[in-house]
Every structure is written in structure tokens, then in C-alpha cells.
PDB file of C-alpha atoms and ligand atoms in Angstrom:
ATOM      1  CA  MET A  20     -63.260  -3.216   4.031  1.00  0.00           C
ATOM      2  CA  LYS A  21     -61.576  -1.856   7.157  1.00  0.00           C
ATOM      3  CA  ARG A  22     -57.941  -2.502   7.541  1.00  0.00           C
ATOM      4  CA  VAL A  23     -55.938  -2.930  10.800  1.00  0.00           C
ATOM      5  CA  ILE A  24     -52.210  -2.842  11.483  1.00  0.00           C
ATOM      6  CA  THR A  25     -50.137  -3.718  14.280  1.00  0.00           C
ATOM      7  CA  TYR A  26     -46.658  -4.551  15.193  1.00  0.00           C
ATOM      8  CA  GLY A  27     -44.557  -6.774  17.425  1.00  0.00           C
ATOM      9  CA  THR A  28     -42.026  -9.429  18.182  1.00  0.00           C
ATOM     10  CA  TYR A  29     -44.476 -12.115  18.996  1.00  0.00           C
ATOM     11  CA  ASP A  30     -41.919 -14.627  20.424  1.00  0.00           C
ATOM     12  CA  VAL A  31     -42.803 -17.489  22.479  1.00  0.00           C
ATOM     13  CA  LEU A  32     -46.691 -17.028  21.612  1.00  0.00           C
ATOM     14  CA  HIS A  33     -49.080 -16.688  24.498  1.00  0.00           C
ATOM     15  CA  PHE A  34     -52.692 -15.733  25.236  1.00  0.00           C
ATOM     16  CA  GLY A  35     -51.787 -12.029  25.652  1.00  0.00           C
ATOM     17  CA  HIS A  36     -50.693 -11.994  21.998  1.00  0.00           C
ATOM     18  CA  ILE A  37     -53.672 -13.884  20.895  1.00  0.00           C
ATOM     19  CA  ASN A  38     -55.925 -11.547  22.884  1.00  0.00           C
ATOM     20  CA  LEU A  39     -54.248  -8.513  21.289  1.00  0.00           C
ATOM     21  CA  LEU A  40     -54.700  -9.983  17.812  1.00  0.00           C
ATOM     22  CA  LYS A  41     -58.337 -11.034  18.315  1.00  0.00           C
ATOM     23  CA  ARG A  42     -59.383  -7.520  19.541  1.00  0.00           C
ATOM     24  CA  ALA A  43     -57.307  -5.875  16.795  1.00  0.00           C
ATOM     25  CA  LYS A  44     -59.107  -7.976  14.083  1.00  0.00           C
ATOM     26  CA  ALA A  45     -62.417  -7.301  15.693  1.00  0.00           C
ATOM     27  CA  LEU A  46     -61.942  -3.525  14.908  1.00  0.00           C
ATOM     28  CA  GLY A  47     -61.982  -4.200  11.195  1.00  0.00           C
ATOM     29  CA  ASP A  48     -62.009  -6.808   8.527  1.00  0.00           C
ATOM     30  CA  TYR A  49     -58.427  -7.377   7.595  1.00  0.00           C
ATOM     31  CA  LEU A  50     -55.306  -7.637   9.951  1.00  0.00           C
ATOM     32  CA  ILE A  51     -51.758  -6.910   9.056  1.00  0.00           C
ATOM     33  CA  VAL A  52     -48.959  -7.793  11.488  1.00  0.00           C
ATOM     34  CA  GLY A  53     -45.635  -5.983  11.143  1.00  0.00           C
ATOM     35  CA  LEU A  54     -43.432  -8.744  12.621  1.00  0.00           C
ATOM     36  CA  SER A  55     -39.951  -7.616  14.037  1.00  0.00           C
ATOM     37  CA  THR A  56     -37.136  -9.314  12.219  1.00  0.00           C
ATOM     38  CA  ASP A  57     -34.251 -10.773  14.235  1.00  0.00           C
ATOM     39  CA  GLU A  58     -32.182  -7.726  13.332  1.00  0.00           C
ATOM     40  CA  PHE A  59     -34.710  -5.145  14.521  1.00  0.00           C
ATOM     41  CA  ASN A  60     -35.176  -7.293  17.602  1.00  0.00           C
ATOM     42  CA  ALA A  61     -31.485  -6.602  18.317  1.00  0.00           C
ATOM     43  CA  ILE A  62     -32.155  -2.930  17.891  1.00  0.00           C
ATOM     44  CA  LYS A  63     -34.938  -3.222  20.259  1.00  0.00           C
ATOM     45  CA  GLY A  64     -32.771  -4.862  22.821  1.00  0.00           C
ATOM     46  CA  LYS A  65     -34.568  -8.260  22.429  1.00  0.00           C
ATOM     47  CA  LYS A  66     -33.412 -11.650  21.474  1.00  0.00           C
ATOM     48  CA  SER A  67     -36.272 -13.792  20.372  1.00  0.00           C
ATOM     49  CA  PHE A  68     -36.140 -17.637  21.104  1.00  0.00           C
ATOM     50  CA  TYR A  69     -37.901 -18.274  17.638  1.00  0.00           C
ATOM     51  CA  SER A  70     -36.428 -16.818  14.507  1.00  0.00           C
ATOM     52  CA  TYR A  71     -38.214 -14.467  12.364  1.00  0.00           C
ATOM     53  CA  GLU A  72     -39.444 -17.199   9.836  1.00  0.00           C
ATOM     54  CA  GLN A  73     -40.427 -19.575  12.665  1.00  0.00           C
ATOM     55  CA  ARG A  74     -42.222 -16.577  14.179  1.00  0.00           C
ATOM     56  CA  LYS A  75     -43.918 -15.554  10.878  1.00  0.00           C
ATOM     57  CA  LYS A  76     -45.141 -19.256  10.370  1.00  0.00           C
ATOM     58  CA  ILE A  77     -46.783 -19.342  13.710  1.00  0.00           C
ATOM     59  CA  LEU A  78     -48.500 -15.813  13.265  1.00  0.00           C
ATOM     60  CA  GLU A  79     -49.734 -16.924   9.727  1.00  0.00           C
ATOM     61  CA  ALA A  80     -51.564 -20.046  11.255  1.00  0.00           C
ATOM     62  CA  ILE A  81     -53.562 -17.644  13.510  1.00  0.00           C
ATOM     63  CA  ARG A  82     -57.026 -17.067  12.114  1.00  0.00           C
ATOM     64  CA  TYR A  83     -57.177 -13.455  13.144  1.00  0.00           C
ATOM     65  CA  VAL A  84     -54.144 -12.561  11.015  1.00  0.00           C
ATOM     66  CA  ASP A  85     -54.382 -11.935   7.320  1.00  0.00           C
ATOM     67  CA  LEU A  86     -50.769 -10.678   6.349  1.00  0.00           C
ATOM     68  CA  VAL A  87     -47.549 -10.681   8.204  1.00  0.00           C
ATOM     69  CA  ILE A  88     -44.886  -8.175   6.824  1.00  0.00           C
ATOM     70  CA  PRO A  89     -41.415  -7.554   8.158  1.00  0.00           C
ATOM     71  CA  GLU A  90     -40.645  -4.751  10.680  1.00  0.00           C
ATOM     72  CA  ASP A  91     -37.081  -3.764  10.509  1.00  0.00           C
ATOM     73  CA  ASN A  92     -37.077  -0.297  11.634  1.00  0.00           C
ATOM     74  CA  TRP A  93     -38.939   2.193  13.919  1.00  0.00           C
ATOM     75  CA  GLY A  94     -39.732   4.486  11.183  1.00  0.00           C
ATOM     76  CA  GLN A  95     -41.726   2.357   8.790  1.00  0.00           C
ATOM     77  CA  LYS A  96     -45.112   2.576  10.180  1.00  0.00           C
ATOM     78  CA  ILE A  97     -46.301   5.524   8.108  1.00  0.00           C
ATOM     79  CA  LYS A  98     -45.137   4.180   4.866  1.00  0.00           C
ATOM     80  CA  ASP A  99     -46.735   0.766   5.650  1.00  0.00           C
ATOM     81  CA  ILE A 100     -49.964   2.523   6.733  1.00  0.00           C
ATOM     82  CA  LYS A 101     -50.023   4.125   3.396  1.00  0.00           C
ATOM     83  CA  GLU A 102     -48.921   1.269   1.301  1.00  0.00           C
ATOM     84  CA  TYR A 103     -51.185  -1.210   2.906  1.00  0.00           C
ATOM     85  CA  LYS A 104     -54.055   1.311   3.212  1.00  0.00           C
ATOM     86  CA  ALA A 105     -54.481   0.690   6.909  1.00  0.00           C
ATOM     87  CA  ASP A 106     -57.266   2.655   8.586  1.00  0.00           C
ATOM     88  CA  ILE A 107     -56.555   1.528  12.145  1.00  0.00           C
ATOM     89  CA  PHE A 108     -52.996   1.294  14.011  1.00  0.00           C
ATOM     90  CA  VAL A 109     -53.385  -0.968  17.085  1.00  0.00           C
ATOM     91  CA  MET A 110     -50.947  -1.624  19.929  1.00  0.00           C
ATOM     92  CA  GLY A 111     -51.142  -2.882  23.444  1.00  0.00           C
ATOM     93  CA  SER A 112     -51.363  -0.289  26.208  1.00  0.00           C
ATOM     94  CA  ASP A 113     -47.771  -0.582  27.241  1.00  0.00           C
ATOM     95  CA  TRP A 114     -47.234   1.477  24.084  1.00  0.00           C
ATOM     96  CA  GLU A 115     -49.799   4.062  25.119  1.00  0.00           C
ATOM     97  CA  ASN A 116     -49.355   7.392  23.425  1.00  0.00           C
ATOM     98  CA  LYS A 117     -46.013   6.289  21.946  1.00  0.00           C
ATOM     99  CA  PHE A 118     -47.347   6.383  18.378  1.00  0.00           C
ATOM    100  CA  ASN A 119     -49.698   9.240  18.450  1.00  0.00           C
ATOM    101  CA  GLU A 120     -48.010  10.776  15.553  1.00  0.00           C
ATOM    102  CA  LEU A 121     -49.781   8.160  13.465  1.00  0.00           C
ATOM    103  CA  LYS A 122     -52.939   9.834  14.204  1.00  0.00           C
ATOM    104  CA  GLU A 123     -52.183  12.125  10.943  1.00  0.00           C
ATOM    105  CA  VAL A 124     -52.700   9.042   8.761  1.00  0.00           C
ATOM    106  CA  CYS A 125     -55.124   6.764  10.541  1.00  0.00           C
ATOM    107  CA  GLU A 126     -56.965   5.995  13.722  1.00  0.00           C
ATOM    108  CA  VAL A 127     -54.736   5.013  16.652  1.00  0.00           C
ATOM    109  CA  VAL A 128     -56.092   2.543  19.255  1.00  0.00           C
ATOM    110  CA  TYR A 129     -54.217   1.300  22.284  1.00  0.00           C
ATOM    111  CA  LEU A 130     -55.762  -1.982  23.801  1.00  0.00           C
ATOM    112  CA  PRO A 131     -55.360  -2.846  27.393  1.00  0.00           C
ATOM    113  CA  ARG A 132     -52.439  -5.395  27.728  1.00  0.00           C
ATOM    114  CA  THR A 133     -53.328  -8.731  29.208  1.00  0.00           C
ATOM    115  CA  GLU A 134     -52.006  -8.916  32.723  1.00  0.00           C
ATOM    116  CA  ASP A 135     -49.773 -11.720  34.058  1.00  0.00           C
ATOM    117  CA  VAL A 136     -48.347 -13.056  30.953  1.00  0.00           C
ATOM    118  CA  SER A 137     -45.359 -12.323  28.999  1.00  0.00           C
ATOM    119  CA  SER A 138     -42.774 -14.097  26.736  1.00  0.00           C
ATOM    120  CA  THR A 139     -39.985 -13.269  29.188  1.00  0.00           C
ATOM    121  CA  GLU A 140     -41.790 -14.647  32.170  1.00  0.00           C
ATOM    122  CA  THR A 141     -42.595 -17.793  29.998  1.00  0.00           C
ATOM    123  CA  LYS A 142     -38.899 -18.220  28.970  1.00  0.00           C
ATOM    124  CA  GLU A 143     -37.702 -17.612  32.667  1.00  0.00           C
ATOM    125  CA  TYR A 144     -40.180 -20.329  33.958  1.00  0.00           C
ATOM    126  CA  LEU A 145     -38.939 -22.686  31.049  1.00  0.00           C
ATOM    127  CA  LYS A 146     -35.328 -22.163  32.274  1.00  0.00           C
ATOM    128  CA  THR A 147     -36.349 -23.496  35.713  1.00  0.00           C
ATOM    129  CA  LEU A 148     -37.568 -26.893  34.370  1.00  0.00           C
ATOM    130  CA  ASN A 149     -34.600 -29.395  34.139  1.00  0.00           C
TER     131      ASN A 149
HETATM  132  N1  C2G B   7     -49.217  -7.610  24.510  1.00  0.00           N
HETATM  133  C1  C2G B   7     -50.209  -7.607  25.300  1.00  0.00           C
HETATM  134  N2  C2G B   7     -50.378  -8.194  26.377  1.00  0.00           N
HETATM  135  C2  C2G B   7     -49.134  -8.899  26.893  1.00  0.00           C
HETATM  136  C3  C2G B   7     -48.042  -9.015  26.074  1.00  0.00           C
HETATM  137  C4  C2G B   7     -47.953  -8.249  24.964  1.00  0.00           C
HETATM  138  O1  C2G B   7     -51.377  -7.100  24.883  1.00  0.00           O
HETATM  139  N3  C2G B   7     -49.216  -9.572  28.027  1.00  0.00           N
HETATM  140  C5  C2G B   7     -49.156  -6.821  23.230  1.00  0.00           C
HETATM  141  C6  C2G B   7     -48.282  -5.785  23.168  1.00  0.00           C
HETATM  142  O2  C2G B   7     -48.686  -4.661  23.718  1.00  0.00           O
HETATM  143  C7  C2G B   7     -48.007  -5.599  21.532  1.00  0.00           C
HETATM  144  C8  C2G B   7     -48.183  -6.984  21.112  1.00  0.00           C
HETATM  145  O3  C2G B   7     -48.816  -7.842  22.073  1.00  0.00           O
HETATM  146  O4  C2G B   7     -48.969  -4.866  21.047  1.00  0.00           O
HETATM  147  C9  C2G B   7     -46.846  -7.789  20.800  1.00  0.00           C
HETATM  148  O5  C2G B   7     -46.061  -7.643  21.982  1.00  0.00           O
HETATM  149  P1  C2G B   7     -44.399  -7.799  21.734  1.00  0.00           P
HETATM  150  O6  C2G B   7     -44.218  -9.114  20.902  1.00  0.00           O
HETATM  151  O7  C2G B   7     -43.899  -7.693  23.185  1.00  0.00           O
HETATM  152  O8  C2G B   7     -44.150  -6.733  20.847  1.00  0.00           O
HETATM  153  P2  C2G B   7     -43.020  -5.456  21.274  1.00  0.00           P
HETATM  154  O9  C2G B   7     -41.610  -5.980  21.474  1.00  0.00           O
HETATM  155  O10 C2G B   7     -43.789  -4.579  22.298  1.00  0.00           O
HETATM  156  O11 C2G B   7     -42.698  -4.788  19.769  1.00  0.00           O
HETATM  157  O12 C2G B   7     -42.801  -1.092  16.657  1.00  0.00           O
HETATM  158  C10 C2G B   7     -43.592  -1.741  17.709  1.00  0.00           C
HETATM  159  C11 C2G B   7     -42.883  -2.876  18.467  1.00  0.00           C
HETATM  160  O13 C2G B   7     -42.372  -3.880  17.297  1.00  0.00           O
HETATM  161  C12 C2G B   7     -43.623  -3.698  19.389  1.00  0.00           C
END
């Protein structure tokens, strides 16, 4: 049983997120998502449209996702990897080399980011609709 873990805000879900989750799950048998809490988003300088609970419900409905846990600080990853026995840590390539210290505890994989889609762009577009 190979266990994969990844982290993110996952606000205003789009196919870039789905592509990431699908490829992450394909690397193993069980996918854990560390979902940024609203408080942690504030630390990341992000304000999500959907609350943590709403984003959690949406993620839990995705066939690739097996478990959603709260992400409320930058430093929890090593503890999570040990606690949930993750074999592989996955992030999109916009985070390339940002989490290489995790190679001490598990495999680290950066997957190509899906071009031409982002929550920010989607939100900007929706604002133009009256
Ligand atoms: N992603 C992607 N393609 C996009 C947009 C996002 O592959 N067009 C990936 C990101 O690389 C990330 C995941 O989808 O792996 C979630 O993206 P965000 O919700 O934007 O997450 P982020 O704010 O980058 O938070 O500790 C890590 C942070 O919590 C990551």
C-alpha cells in the first residue's frame, strides 16, 4: 500500500487541481490531501472564496482523494508524513525544489503544473459577469 500526500488551498476547484490529484493518486494507492485552513491561507496571503469546511467537502467528493487533513502551518509536513506513513510527497511544479528537505523522510515528486488555469483567473473572470 503506497501512500501519497500533497497540500494545497484547492479553492474554486478546476481541472488543474483535478489533474494534480489524479496524477498524485496514480503514484500510489492512497492519497492524503493537507488542505490549507482559512487561517493558514491568511498566512499564505490568500483569501479563499470557499471556507475550509466547504473546500474539504468538495475534495472528499473526488474519487482520487482518500483523506483530507487540515494544513495550518508550513512546518507540519514532516510530522504528517511520519504520522500518516506517506511514501511520496507530491506538489505541482510551481513548488519545484521548495520542499526538497522532505527527501529525508520520503520520495518527493513535483508534477508539471497545468497551464492556462488558476483559481485566481477564474475568480477574476467571474467578477466580469454582471
Ligand atoms: N496546481 C496545478 N496546476 C494549476 C494550479 C494548481 O498543478 N493550474 C497544483 C499546485 O501546484 C498545487 C495544487 O494544484 O500542487 C494545489 O494548488 P493551490 O490550491 O494553489 O495550492 P497552494 O496555494 O500552492 O498551496 O504547503 C503547500 C501549500 O499549501 C500549497
